[in-house]
Short mmCIF file of C-alpha atoms and ligand atoms in Angstrom, two decimals:
data_model
loop_
_atom_site.label_atom_id
_atom_site.label_comp_id
_atom_site.label_asym_id
_atom_site.label_seq_id
_atom_site.Cartn_x
_atom_site.Cartn_y
_atom_site.Cartn_z
CA UNK A 224 115.58 97.75 75.20
CA UNK A 225 116.85 97.16 78.51
CA UNK A 226 117.26 93.75 80.39
CA UNK A 227 116.33 94.05 83.99
CA UNK A 228 117.36 92.83 87.26
CA UNK A 229 115.03 91.73 90.02
CA UNK A 230 115.15 92.51 93.62
CA UNK A 231 115.79 89.44 95.88
CA UNK A 232 116.89 90.06 99.79
CA UNK A 233 118.47 93.48 98.93
CA UNK A 234 120.18 92.28 96.06
CA UNK A 235 119.58 93.18 92.32
CA UNK A 236 120.07 90.18 90.03
CA UNK A 237 119.12 88.21 87.09
CA UNK A 238 115.83 86.26 88.33
CA UNK A 239 116.85 82.50 88.37
CA UNK A 240 113.14 81.97 86.73
CA UNK A 241 112.03 81.83 83.03
CA UNK A 242 112.42 84.79 80.74
CA UNK A 243 109.26 87.57 80.81
CA UNK A 244 108.54 90.16 78.64
CA UNK A 245 107.20 93.87 79.55
CA UNK A 246 105.24 94.72 76.27
CA UNK A 247 103.62 98.21 75.54
CA UNK A 248 99.97 97.28 74.72
CA UNK A 249 99.46 99.82 71.94
CA UNK A 250 101.60 98.08 69.55
CA UNK A 251 103.30 95.21 71.14
CA UNK A 252 106.85 96.57 71.08
CA UNK A 253 108.77 94.98 74.17
CA UNK A 254 109.55 97.53 76.95
CA UNK A 255 112.21 95.16 78.77
CA UNK A 256 113.25 91.71 79.07
CA UNK A 257 113.55 90.04 82.62
CA UNK A 258 113.82 86.83 84.42
CA UNK A 259 111.11 85.84 86.69
CA UNK A 260 112.28 84.98 90.03
CA UNK A 261 112.53 81.16 90.71
CA UNK A 262 111.91 79.10 93.76
CA UNK A 263 115.17 79.28 95.08
CA UNK A 264 114.56 83.51 94.85
CA UNK A 265 111.68 83.05 96.79
CA UNK A 266 113.38 80.99 99.53
CA UNK A 267 116.05 83.58 99.83
CA UNK A 268 114.05 86.52 99.79
CA UNK A 269 111.69 85.27 102.28
CA UNK A 270 114.11 83.81 104.79
CA UNK A 271 116.15 87.58 104.40
CA UNK A 272 112.78 89.43 105.03
CA UNK A 273 112.20 87.16 108.09
CA UNK A 274 115.63 87.90 109.44
CA UNK A 275 115.14 91.83 108.64
CA UNK A 276 111.86 92.50 110.27
CA UNK A 277 113.39 91.07 113.48
CA UNK A 278 116.69 92.80 113.46
CA UNK A 279 117.12 95.76 115.69
CA UNK A 280 117.66 97.92 112.62
CA UNK A 281 114.08 97.94 111.66
CA UNK A 282 112.48 96.47 114.92
CA UNK A 283 114.52 98.77 116.97
CA UNK A 284 113.52 101.88 114.92
CA UNK A 285 111.04 104.31 116.64
CA UNK A 286 107.70 105.05 114.73
CA UNK A 287 108.65 108.52 113.41
CA UNK A 288 112.18 106.85 112.14
CA UNK A 289 110.27 104.23 109.93
CA UNK A 290 107.90 107.07 108.97
CA UNK A 291 110.79 108.99 107.71
CA UNK A 292 111.65 106.32 105.37
CA UNK A 293 108.21 106.52 103.73
CA UNK A 294 108.33 110.12 103.66
CA UNK A 295 111.57 110.21 101.61
CA UNK A 296 109.94 107.42 99.08
CA UNK A 297 107.22 109.62 98.56
CA UNK A 298 109.39 112.45 97.75
CA UNK A 299 111.49 110.54 95.56
CA UNK A 300 108.21 109.41 93.61
CA UNK A 301 106.84 112.82 93.69
CA UNK A 302 110.24 113.95 92.07
CA UNK A 303 110.21 111.47 89.29
CA UNK A 304 106.28 111.75 88.76
CA UNK A 305 106.36 112.06 84.99
CA UNK A 306 108.76 109.65 84.18
CA UNK A 307 106.92 107.09 86.61
CA UNK A 308 103.91 107.79 84.67
CA UNK A 309 105.28 107.13 81.36
CA UNK A 310 106.89 104.05 82.26
CA UNK A 311 103.33 102.80 83.79
CA UNK A 312 101.82 103.95 80.60
CA UNK A 313 104.37 101.75 78.40
CA UNK A 314 103.78 98.89 80.91
CA UNK A 315 99.99 98.55 80.89
CA UNK A 316 98.69 100.80 78.14
CA UNK A 317 96.61 103.33 80.59
CA UNK A 318 96.65 106.84 79.25
CA UNK A 319 99.01 109.17 80.57
CA UNK A 320 96.17 111.19 82.63
CA UNK A 321 95.67 108.13 84.35
CA UNK A 322 98.82 106.90 85.23
CA UNK A 323 99.91 110.47 86.48
CA UNK A 324 96.92 110.02 88.86
CA UNK A 325 98.17 106.69 90.05
CA UNK A 326 101.75 107.88 90.72
CA UNK A 327 100.32 110.96 92.71
CA UNK A 328 98.14 108.64 94.55
CA UNK A 329 101.22 106.21 95.40
CA UNK A 330 103.23 109.29 96.99
CA UNK A 331 100.26 110.30 98.66
CA UNK A 332 99.70 106.62 100.17
CA UNK A 333 102.96 106.31 101.40
CA UNK A 334 102.74 109.90 103.22
CA UNK A 335 99.58 108.91 104.73
CA UNK A 336 100.89 106.01 106.07
CA UNK A 337 103.97 107.38 107.36
CA UNK A 338 101.65 109.89 109.26
CA UNK A 339 99.33 107.08 110.64
CA UNK A 340 102.45 105.36 111.68
CA UNK A 341 103.49 108.04 113.60
CA UNK A 342 99.97 108.63 115.55
CA UNK A 343 99.24 105.06 116.03
CA UNK A 344 98.58 104.32 119.67
CA UNK A 345 98.18 101.20 121.76
CA UNK A 346 95.17 101.04 124.07
CA UNK A 347 95.20 101.37 128.05
CA UNK A 348 92.28 99.40 128.98
CA UNK A 349 90.45 100.75 132.11
CA UNK A 350 91.15 98.86 135.47
CA UNK A 351 89.03 96.18 136.30
CA UNK A 352 91.14 95.24 139.36
CA UNK A 353 93.19 97.24 141.74
CA UNK A 354 96.72 97.54 141.21
CA UNK A 355 96.71 96.07 137.93
CA UNK A 356 97.58 97.67 134.70
CA UNK A 357 96.89 96.57 131.36
CA UNK A 358 98.15 97.68 128.36
CA UNK A 359 97.65 96.64 124.64
CA UNK A 360 100.05 97.07 122.18
CA UNK A 361 100.22 96.79 118.33
CA UNK A 362 103.16 94.62 117.01
CA UNK A 363 103.79 93.58 113.18
CA UNK A 364 103.18 90.53 111.72
CA UNK A 365 106.26 89.47 110.11
CA UNK A 366 106.58 88.92 106.44
CA UNK A 367 103.75 90.03 104.51
CA UNK A 368 103.10 89.06 100.74
CA UNK A 369 101.51 91.74 98.82
CA UNK A 370 100.10 90.36 95.30
CA UNK A 371 99.04 92.70 92.78
CA UNK A 372 97.10 92.74 89.53
CA UNK A 373 98.29 94.67 86.08
CA UNK A 374 95.34 97.33 86.20
CA UNK A 375 96.90 99.93 88.64
CA UNK A 376 100.55 99.01 89.20
CA UNK A 377 102.05 101.27 91.83
CA UNK A 378 99.26 102.53 93.38
CA UNK A 379 97.82 99.11 94.37
CA UNK A 380 101.60 98.20 95.28
CA UNK A 381 101.66 100.90 97.63
CA UNK A 382 98.62 100.58 99.03
CA UNK A 383 99.78 97.18 100.29
CA UNK A 384 103.85 98.11 100.76
CA UNK A 385 103.35 101.30 102.88
CA UNK A 386 101.09 100.30 105.45
CA UNK A 387 103.10 96.85 106.06
CA UNK A 388 106.22 98.82 106.24
CA UNK A 389 104.64 101.44 108.37
CA UNK A 390 103.53 98.61 110.72
CA UNK A 391 107.06 97.41 111.08
CA UNK A 392 106.62 94.40 108.64
CA UNK A 393 108.87 93.18 105.60
CA UNK A 394 107.05 92.71 102.38
CA UNK A 395 107.41 90.32 99.50
CA UNK A 396 105.75 91.85 96.17
CA UNK A 397 104.60 89.69 93.51
CA UNK A 398 103.81 91.74 90.70
CA UNK A 399 101.28 90.87 87.74
CA UNK A 400 103.03 88.96 84.86
CA UNK A 401 102.24 91.66 82.25
CA UNK A 402 103.36 94.55 84.67
CA UNK A 403 106.60 93.95 86.52
CA UNK A 404 108.18 97.44 85.91
CA UNK A 405 106.79 99.97 88.60
CA UNK A 406 107.05 97.12 91.12
CA UNK A 407 110.77 97.14 90.61
CA UNK A 408 111.17 100.65 90.38
CA UNK A 409 109.46 100.91 93.75
CA UNK A 410 112.08 98.77 95.17
CA UNK A 411 114.77 101.04 93.82
CA UNK A 412 113.00 103.75 95.46
CA UNK A 413 112.84 102.62 98.90
CA UNK A 414 116.36 101.23 98.44
CA UNK A 415 117.30 104.92 97.94
CA UNK A 416 115.02 106.00 100.80
CA UNK A 417 117.10 104.24 103.14
CA UNK A 418 114.95 100.92 103.67
CA UNK A 419 117.21 98.50 105.32
CA UNK A 420 117.99 95.77 103.49
CA UNK A 421 116.01 92.68 102.89
CA UNK A 422 112.83 94.26 104.27
CA UNK A 423 111.35 94.52 100.56
CA UNK A 424 111.78 92.06 97.65
CA UNK A 425 110.17 92.03 94.27
CA UNK A 426 109.48 88.54 92.76
CA UNK A 427 108.15 88.76 89.36
CA UNK A 428 106.66 85.55 88.19
CA UNK A 429 103.73 83.32 87.43
CA UNK A 430 100.82 83.55 90.03
CA UNK A 431 100.29 80.00 89.86
CA UNK A 432 104.07 78.86 90.62
CA UNK A 433 105.71 82.18 92.29
CA UNK A 434 102.62 83.76 93.92
CA UNK A 435 101.55 80.34 95.03
CA UNK A 436 105.01 79.60 96.56
CA UNK A 437 105.08 82.95 98.34
CA UNK A 438 101.68 82.43 99.92
CA UNK A 439 102.15 78.91 101.09
CA UNK A 440 105.75 79.66 102.43
CA UNK A 441 105.65 79.01 106.46
CA UNK A 442 107.18 82.48 107.13
CA UNK A 443 104.64 84.53 105.40
CA UNK A 444 102.46 85.57 108.00
CA UNK A 445 99.72 87.73 106.02
CA UNK A 446 98.37 87.70 102.19
CA UNK A 447 97.41 90.83 100.94
CA UNK A 448 95.91 90.53 97.40
CA UNK A 449 94.35 92.26 94.84
CA UNK A 450 92.96 90.36 91.78
CA UNK A 451 90.16 88.30 90.70
CA UNK A 452 87.76 86.56 93.00
CA UNK A 453 88.80 82.97 92.02
CA UNK A 454 92.54 83.57 92.80
CA UNK A 455 91.49 85.39 96.01
CA UNK A 456 89.40 82.38 97.13
CA UNK A 457 92.40 80.10 96.35
CA UNK A 458 94.68 82.46 98.50
CA UNK A 459 92.02 82.37 101.47
CA UNK A 460 92.15 78.37 101.34
CA UNK A 461 95.97 78.64 101.68
CA UNK A 462 95.81 81.36 104.41
CA UNK A 463 92.98 79.24 106.10
CA UNK A 464 95.53 76.33 106.35
CA UNK A 465 98.15 78.32 107.63
CA UNK A 466 95.69 80.16 109.98
CA UNK A 467 97.00 83.79 108.87
CA UNK A 468 94.98 86.67 108.13
CA UNK A 469 94.31 88.38 104.44
CA UNK A 470 93.14 91.31 102.99
CA UNK A 471 91.44 90.49 99.61
CA UNK A 472 90.45 93.07 97.16
CA UNK A 473 88.53 91.35 94.74
CA UNK A 474 86.06 91.69 91.73
CA UNK A 475 83.03 93.63 90.99
CA UNK A 476 79.75 94.10 88.90
CA UNK A 477 79.22 97.58 90.30
CA UNK A 478 75.83 99.36 89.41
CA UNK A 479 75.32 102.92 88.52
CA UNK A 480 71.61 103.81 89.53
CA UNK A 481 70.12 106.92 87.96
CA UNK A 482 66.91 107.92 89.97
CA UNK A 483 63.91 109.95 88.18
CA UNK A 484 65.17 113.08 89.75
CA UNK A 485 68.80 112.53 88.74
CA UNK A 486 70.64 115.57 86.80
CA UNK A 487 70.63 113.97 83.84
CA UNK A 488 73.99 115.42 82.24
CA UNK A 489 75.90 114.98 85.63
CA UNK A 490 74.76 111.53 85.64
CA UNK A 491 75.42 110.86 82.11
CA UNK A 492 79.19 112.11 82.34
CA UNK A 493 79.77 110.03 85.50
CA UNK A 494 78.51 106.93 83.98
CA UNK A 495 80.57 107.41 81.07
CA UNK A 496 83.76 107.87 83.03
CA UNK A 497 82.50 105.22 85.70
CA UNK A 498 82.82 102.37 82.80
CA UNK A 499 84.97 103.78 80.03
CA UNK A 500 87.91 105.17 82.04
CA UNK A 501 90.96 102.84 82.22
CA UNK A 502 89.02 100.81 79.10
CA UNK A 503 86.74 99.51 81.80
CA UNK A 504 89.81 97.53 83.32
CA UNK A 505 88.87 98.34 87.00
CA UNK A 506 87.40 96.41 89.85
CA UNK A 507 85.06 99.47 90.65
CA UNK A 508 83.81 100.00 86.79
CA UNK A 509 80.14 100.87 86.88
CA UNK A 510 79.06 98.03 84.44
CA UNK A 511 75.36 97.90 85.04
CA UNK A 512 73.32 100.70 84.73
CA UNK A 513 69.88 100.88 86.39
CA UNK A 514 67.82 103.69 85.03
CA UNK A 515 64.62 105.02 85.95
CA UNK A 516 62.30 104.29 83.09
CA UNK A 517 61.41 107.95 82.49
CA UNK A 518 65.03 108.97 81.96
CA UNK A 519 65.95 105.90 79.93
CA UNK A 520 65.64 107.29 76.49
CA UNK A 521 67.27 110.75 76.82
CA UNK A 522 69.93 109.16 79.07
CA UNK A 523 70.64 106.67 76.70
CA UNK A 524 70.84 109.37 73.80
CA UNK A 525 73.25 111.45 75.96
CA UNK A 526 75.66 108.49 76.65
CA UNK A 527 76.11 107.63 73.27
CA UNK A 528 76.70 111.53 72.39
CA UNK A 529 79.24 111.48 75.08
CA UNK A 530 81.09 108.15 73.98
CA UNK A 531 81.24 109.25 70.69
CA UNK A 532 83.39 111.93 71.62
CA UNK A 533 86.01 109.76 73.68
CA UNK A 534 89.25 109.78 71.84
CA UNK A 535 90.73 106.24 71.60
CA UNK A 536 94.63 105.82 70.81
CA UNK A 537 97.99 105.82 71.77
CA UNK A 538 98.00 106.42 75.62
CA UNK A 539 101.24 108.37 75.66
CA UNK A 540 99.25 111.08 73.57
CA UNK A 541 97.61 114.13 75.12
CA UNK A 542 93.91 114.24 75.29
CA UNK A 543 93.36 110.54 74.85
CA UNK A 544 90.63 109.03 77.00
CA UNK A 545 90.92 105.13 76.14
CA UNK A 546 93.82 103.29 75.53
CA UNK A 547 94.12 99.68 74.90
CA UNK A 548 93.14 96.58 76.82
CA UNK A 549 96.31 95.06 78.46
CA UNK A 550 96.55 92.44 75.78
CA UNK A 551 95.09 90.55 72.65
CA UNK A 552 93.93 87.80 74.83
CA UNK A 553 92.06 90.00 77.01
CA UNK A 554 90.48 91.61 74.19
CA UNK A 555 89.15 88.34 72.67
CA UNK A 556 87.65 87.33 76.28
CA UNK A 557 85.74 90.99 76.36
CA UNK A 558 84.71 90.37 72.81
CA UNK A 559 83.16 86.97 73.59
CA UNK A 560 81.20 88.60 76.42
CA UNK A 561 79.67 90.90 73.62
CA UNK A 562 79.13 87.75 71.44
CA UNK A 563 77.43 86.26 74.54
CA UNK A 564 75.17 89.12 75.21
CA UNK A 565 73.76 89.02 71.55
CA UNK A 566 73.37 85.58 71.89
CA UNK A 567 71.31 86.02 74.98
CA UNK A 568 69.00 88.53 73.18
CA UNK A 569 70.86 91.92 74.07
CA UNK A 570 70.84 94.72 71.27
CA UNK A 571 74.23 96.50 70.74
CA UNK A 572 73.79 100.10 70.62
CA UNK A 573 77.54 101.04 69.90
CA UNK A 574 80.85 99.36 70.06
CA UNK A 575 81.07 95.90 70.34
CA UNK A 576 84.50 95.41 68.64
CA UNK A 577 87.86 96.69 67.99
CA UNK A 578 88.41 100.24 66.34
CA UNK A 579 88.56 99.89 62.64
CA UNK A 580 91.18 102.63 62.32
CA UNK A 581 94.37 101.16 60.96
CA UNK A 582 96.75 103.22 63.16
CA UNK A 583 95.16 101.34 66.15
CA UNK A 584 95.49 98.00 64.36
CA UNK A 585 98.62 96.86 66.26
CA UNK A 586 97.31 97.51 69.77
CA UNK A 587 94.62 95.64 71.94
CA UNK A 588 92.17 98.18 71.46
CA UNK A 589 88.58 97.97 72.12
CA UNK A 590 85.48 100.10 71.45
CA UNK A 591 83.11 101.59 74.38
CA UNK A 592 80.36 99.31 74.13
CA UNK A 593 76.67 99.81 75.14
CA UNK A 594 74.17 96.99 75.55
CA UNK A 595 70.76 97.01 76.11
CA UNK A 596 67.55 94.41 76.34
CA UNK A 597 68.99 91.76 78.59
CA UNK A 598 67.89 91.24 82.41
CA UNK A 599 69.86 91.31 85.35
CA UNK A 600 70.29 87.49 84.98
CA UNK A 601 72.22 87.87 81.69
CA UNK A 602 75.81 86.55 82.26
CA UNK A 603 77.02 89.71 81.17
CA UNK A 604 75.35 91.48 84.41
CA UNK A 605 76.41 88.73 86.53
CA UNK A 606 80.06 88.02 85.28
CA UNK A 607 82.96 90.70 85.75
CA UNK A 608 84.03 91.46 82.22
CA UNK A 609 86.93 93.94 82.94
CA UNK A 610 86.41 95.70 79.73
CA UNK A 611 84.54 98.92 78.23
CA UNK A 612 81.37 97.25 78.36
CA UNK A 613 78.06 99.02 79.90
CA UNK A 614 74.61 97.21 80.01
CA UNK A 615 71.51 99.39 80.48
CA UNK A 616 68.48 98.19 82.43
CA UNK A 617 65.38 99.94 82.81
CA UNK A 618 63.63 100.11 86.22
CA UNK A 619 60.09 101.18 87.66
CA UNK A 620 59.97 101.22 91.26
CA UNK A 621 62.78 101.38 93.84
CA UNK A 622 61.72 97.75 95.40
CA UNK A 623 62.33 96.16 92.20
CA UNK A 624 65.69 98.16 91.86
CA UNK A 625 67.24 97.07 94.73
CA UNK A 626 66.60 93.57 94.23
CA UNK A 627 68.03 93.70 90.97
CA UNK A 628 71.14 95.51 92.33
CA UNK A 629 71.85 93.47 95.48
CA UNK A 630 71.35 90.04 93.09
CA UNK A 631 74.93 89.69 92.42
CA UNK A 632 77.79 87.58 94.02
CA UNK A 633 79.83 90.73 94.25
CA UNK A 634 79.33 93.67 96.44
CA UNK A 635 82.22 96.19 95.44
CA UNK A 636 80.65 99.52 94.64
CA UNK A 637 77.58 101.44 93.27
CA UNK A 638 76.77 104.93 92.17
CA UNK A 639 73.58 106.89 92.82
CA UNK A 640 72.41 109.93 90.93
CA UNK A 641 69.73 111.76 92.64
CA UNK A 642 69.12 115.38 93.62
CA UNK A 643 67.49 114.10 96.90
CA UNK A 644 70.47 113.47 98.82
CA UNK A 645 68.51 112.22 101.67
CA UNK A 646 66.56 109.97 99.64
CA UNK A 647 69.72 108.92 98.03
CA UNK A 648 71.66 108.38 101.31
CA UNK A 649 68.45 105.75 102.48
CA UNK A 650 68.91 103.82 99.55
CA UNK A 651 72.92 103.67 99.50
CA UNK A 652 72.20 102.08 103.09
CA UNK A 653 70.25 99.23 101.60
CA UNK A 654 72.96 98.54 98.95
CA UNK A 655 74.92 95.37 99.70
CA UNK A 656 78.07 96.95 98.38
CA UNK A 657 81.50 98.51 100.21
CA UNK A 658 81.57 101.87 98.65
CA UNK A 659 78.77 104.14 97.52
CA UNK A 660 78.99 107.07 95.35
CA UNK A 661 76.37 109.77 95.15
CA UNK A 662 76.43 112.20 92.38
CA UNK A 663 79.98 111.35 91.39
CA UNK A 664 81.95 107.91 90.53
CA UNK A 665 85.55 106.43 90.77
CA UNK A 666 86.72 108.91 93.12
CA UNK A 667 88.80 108.06 95.87
CA UNK A 668 90.29 109.22 99.17
CA UNK A 669 93.51 107.39 100.96
CA UNK A 670 91.55 108.45 104.33
CA UNK A 671 88.23 106.49 103.39
CA UNK A 672 88.32 102.66 103.86
CA UNK A 673 87.82 100.62 100.56
CA UNK A 674 86.78 96.98 100.09
CA UNK A 675 84.05 94.63 99.05
CA UNK A 676 81.21 93.03 100.58
CA UNK A 677 80.23 89.36 99.58
CA UNK A 678 82.34 88.10 97.04
CA UNK A 679 84.13 91.40 96.21
CA UNK A 680 86.70 90.67 99.11
CA UNK A 681 87.46 90.53 102.79
CA UNK A 682 88.97 93.32 104.82
CA UNK A 683 89.56 97.01 104.12
CA UNK A 684 92.49 99.02 102.68
CA UNK A 685 92.95 102.62 103.10
CA UNK A 686 91.81 104.89 106.20
CA UNK A 687 94.05 105.04 108.90
CA UNK A 688 92.91 101.89 110.96
CA UNK A 689 94.12 99.84 107.73
CA UNK A 690 97.76 99.98 109.27
CA UNK A 691 96.14 97.88 111.87
CA UNK A 692 95.34 95.08 109.19
CA UNK A 693 99.21 94.51 109.04
CA UNK A 694 99.45 94.30 112.99
CA UNK A 695 98.39 92.18 115.88
CA UNK A 696 97.56 92.85 119.42
CA UNK A 697 99.45 92.08 122.17
CA UNK A 698 98.29 92.38 125.80
CA UNK A 699 100.43 93.03 128.68
CA UNK A 700 99.35 92.47 132.53
CA UNK A 701 101.34 94.38 135.10
CA UNK A 702 100.86 93.56 138.70
CA UNK A 703 101.74 96.92 140.37
CA UNK A 704 101.65 95.69 144.09
CA UNK A 705 102.71 92.10 143.39
CA UNK A 706 101.66 89.40 145.83
CA UNK A 707 101.24 85.50 145.26
CA UNK A 708 98.27 84.52 142.79
CA UNK A 709 95.48 82.95 144.84
CA UNK A 710 93.24 80.10 143.69
CA UNK A 711 89.94 81.12 142.77
CA UNK A 712 88.44 79.02 145.29
P1 ADP B 93 93.75 88.92 86.59
O1 ADP B 93 92.84 88.35 85.97
O2 ADP B 93 93.31 90.47 87.04
O3 ADP B 93 95.02 88.60 86.06
P2 ADP B 93 94.42 87.19 88.73
O4 ADP B 93 93.71 87.02 90.01
O5 ADP B 93 94.93 86.02 88.21
O6 ADP B 93 93.78 88.37 88.06
O7 ADP B 93 95.78 87.88 89.19
C1 ADP B 93 96.35 88.88 90.07
C2 ADP B 93 97.48 88.51 90.60
O8 ADP B 93 97.55 87.10 91.41
C3 ADP B 93 98.70 88.45 89.53
O9 ADP B 93 99.79 88.98 90.49
C4 ADP B 93 98.71 87.02 89.47
O10 ADP B 93 100.11 86.82 89.29
C5 ADP B 93 98.49 86.31 90.99
N1 ADP B 93 98.18 85.03 90.92
C6 ADP B 93 97.36 84.32 90.10
N2 ADP B 93 97.13 83.20 90.33
C7 ADP B 93 97.62 82.89 91.67
C8 ADP B 93 97.90 81.82 92.61
N3 ADP B 93 97.37 80.82 92.20
N4 ADP B 93 98.48 82.24 93.95
C9 ADP B 93 99.20 83.45 94.24
N5 ADP B 93 99.23 84.49 93.40
C10 ADP B 93 98.61 84.08 91.98
#
């Protein structure tokens, strides 16, 4: 078992804080020991970052030179794809098929923002006065904090690091307590790719201590956060006090909607994937299923059959669909939601507890679970469970459907299953959510903006304009034929 250093201000060192462990959720074995960052490490990392982004060695780089560093990092990630995927599976228990996808996504994100950096252009507004040229340029913000959750490390970290560096900033990464390994590997990769010292620090530690100290630091000029809505709200307060921008990627309670004309098999497969992949530990998990009453029984039947075929088990083994939840405490939380649903009058169709297989007894596994008989007002339909728990609700007409789908504090995503695309597009338009999938679910493109409505977030990640979320505009007025200013009277 390895002892890991953390990466502070361009230096690998033992963190000054408490001991932390990375454990394999499938059996509780220890992957690595490390020491968290201390408040002193935070201070050093941020002051080095503030010097590093201002230094000519970074500020003086032309866009294609910055892009080259990101492109090299992408190549290094691609070369180590399998090893990184395995490491991530050890760190958070997601099946290898999924972690391979996350690693590939991180490389693609770095390449995409390398390109966005090269093609980013300022503006040359049209002349409103003779002999006056106005220009507007995009400049970096300075030191950016990237605070990330445990469910998709490397991908969520790169979604923040790549646009922030491409835009010319320095970045302080605070990975989730449970999953420090991939963020530290990313630091090594960027170091190898030639990123100047001090531009990237990775500071593992407790969110309430280290995350909060980073967010409050006066030199940190942007908070880019993915995680729970409560923490996001807390960070938004900190940002409001400092008057700095945020990008907040928060929770969800997304709906899958099956209209009467849906392709039943396509819908059943998409719904099962949408909620049970990643064991439901995804902000976009399709956790509420609204089904037209005419399809309710056959769809319930098909979802049950498909779910029985899912293989739970060691996420390192091929063919496994569902690994363990991140830890036992989280599993207890998921299970308590099932108990709550039953207390609220729900019926359990399958799952609802850990698997019985002795081989899985050490891991924090939880079976795919289907509930029905609840209203959209039930707490399990309103609160994010972040586990493999699906609630099925029938509907009769679309006005009622719309009211219920939109009756949520969240507004992250939705899926619509229908063979009438025009109609599905019209329905999509009326949903208060940031992403709608039609006849598919949980597929992503780095070129397409992602983010939430309502309490699911603020700002958008992905898409070529998202580099501008890490920049500020500076406008210049240039007199082409200077003469003394006149009073307006
Ligand atoms: P989750 O429930 O997914 O752990 P959190 O929002 O608690 O969601 O955590 C997401 C990230 O935010 C983690 O890196 C965590 O350490 C960090 N975090 C938690 N609380 C705070 C806080 N008060 N200030 C800054 N970061 C925090």
